[in-house]
Amino acid sequence: MAVGAAGVTGADLDDLGSGLRGRLLRPGDDGYDASRAVFNGMIDRRPLAVARCADAADVVRAITFVRDHRLRLSVRAGGHNVAGSAVVDDAVMLDLTAMKALALDPATRTVRAEPGLTLAEFDAATQASGLATTLGVVSMTGIAGLTLGGGLGWLNGRHGLACDNLIAAEVATADGRLLRASADDNEDLFWGIRGGGGNFGVVTSFEYRLHPVDLVLAGGLTYPLSMAPRVLRFYDEFVKAAPDELSTAASLALSPAGEPTVSIVVCYCGPLDQGEQLLRPLRTFQSPTADSIQPTPYAALQSGGDAGFPDGRLHYWKSGYLRDLTDAAIGTLLRFVPSMPSAASGIGLQQMHGVASRVPPSATAFPHRAEQYDFLILSQWPDAAGTQRNVEWTKALFQAMRPHLEDAVYVNNLGDEGPSRVRAAYGENYPRLLAVKRTYDPDNLFRANQNIDPSTDVLPETRGPASPAPA
Ligand SMILES: Cc1cc2nc3c(=O)[nH]c(=O)nc-3n(C[C@H](O)[C@H](O)[C@H](O)COP(=O)(O)OP(=O)(O)OC[C@H]3O[C@@H](n4cnc5c(N)ncnc54)[C@H](O)[C@@H]3O)c2cc1C
């Protein structure tokens, strides 16, 4: 019996299921709804089937099946991408969440990790040996999507992005091969997966370089919004002059009592006494209402913000890079914060700094290398009744901020925002990414992502004057 638009039959799906070491889930099966539910509660899509892959061979089988039956395919790892690209109506979803093997070699300070791991799982394993690498700042996020898009976290100043610490990967490609990608093997593929997202294949394992990381000097400073102009000006100058060991973020939000606040969070990953000395001016130039900076186990820092991001809330994000916290940019932010419709939302300025900012833009596919902030309006609210208000406020703030932002965006922050924003995410590396895409996925099997469409031509200009904000 036909079950899909392409005429795939139930017997075909049964064949796929019986060939997997993992399980094939169809609508109505136990686990199907859990697999299709992703972090962003705005996303409610129903795949034709879910292949819960147990290993790389399962991934290859599922890819081959999808290709041979001309179906659509999506890939789910941590399920945290706000665009919800992990799940597509009527597609076969490759659910990698069961692939969590990790092999660490303390002697070479390297680790081989499967794509189903979350940051929390990865950090727990590497910290047991006193090691870590840059990941993100909310520990339920998946290592896979994060690394493939770049990976900006608390160690970026000293150790670069997550993708800068990738030394090799195993990639299942559209033609059913399992390829090693590294500086010595399939270098073009290795270049592309460090910032080009899931466009080229399904990564079945990642190998990272690790670094000794023990206690870090970390925590936050909070001030009332009335102090924001002084605080943000001082912060901007202070962090730009800071050594690589310091990575920071600033945010504007509402306190639990509904009071607008501005906060600064820091992570210093060098000798603690030097960090204490370095941070003294930042901690004392004004009196914060709270100062929680203290020596902190790195894994505790990594999970410190988790409570603010429970699964299932509705999310709508807008993002771009901000080079300088000018008075005009600060003034725009201050106009909008008091009318933030949801107390769960926030405006984040995650600092890209030091090593991450100095990698040449063409060295990896991730092009946005500069001392700058990843500016993110992170709107989240509990149910559909709040959707219109929150989306409208987010769009209005983003529109007002556009003159202050680069025409560039972090691919992992993008929603469903159209081709010009996808080009802005890949920036000057787009032509080379297109060439890699044409080599490894000429038929665009892997298109449930911020897609590099192999059938389109390169636009002559991806940067320049800000284009109107898409939806
Ligand atoms: C609360 C929160 C906090 C965040 N904080 C940070 C942060 O601090 N720093 C940062 O850099 N980013 C951050 N992000 C963004 C994050 O990097 C992206 O959402 C990322 O896509 C999440 O990866 P995932 O595996 O969880 O996502 P998924 O939704 O599972 O995957 C997203 C997409 O990645 C691709 N993909 C995933 N796995 C594979 C694979 N194995 N092979 C090929 N393609 C694959 C697919 O195209 C998939 O659709 C945050 C996101 C959230 C929701």
mmCIF file of C-alpha atoms in Angstrom, residues 253-256 258 313 340-346 380-381 390:
data_model
loop_
_atom_site.group_PDB
_atom_site.id
_atom_site.type_symbol
_atom_site.label_atom_id
_atom_site.label_comp_id
_atom_site.label_asym_id
_atom_site.label_seq_id
_atom_site.Cartn_x
_atom_site.Cartn_y
_atom_site.Cartn_z
ATOM 1 C CA ALA A 253 16.130 41.104 30.063
ATOM 2 C CA LEU A 254 13.363 41.435 32.629
ATOM 3 C CA SER A 255 14.000 40.244 36.186
ATOM 4 C CA PRO A 256 11.535 37.756 37.750
ATOM 5 C CA GLY A 258 9.468 42.367 35.827
ATOM 6 C CA ARG A 313 8.433 26.998 24.743
ATOM 7 C CA MET A 340 9.496 43.184 26.014
ATOM 8 C CA PRO A 341 6.273 41.132 25.941
ATOM 9 C CA SER A 342 7.652 37.993 27.643
ATOM 10 C CA ALA A 343 9.691 37.880 30.847
ATOM 11 C CA ALA A 344 11.326 34.687 29.499
ATOM 12 C CA SER A 345 12.902 36.518 26.536
ATOM 13 C CA GLY A 346 16.271 38.204 26.350
ATOM 14 C CA GLN A 380 10.385 32.838 23.978
ATOM 15 C CA TRP A 381 6.921 32.548 25.477
ATOM 16 C CA ASN A 390 6.187 38.461 20.663
#
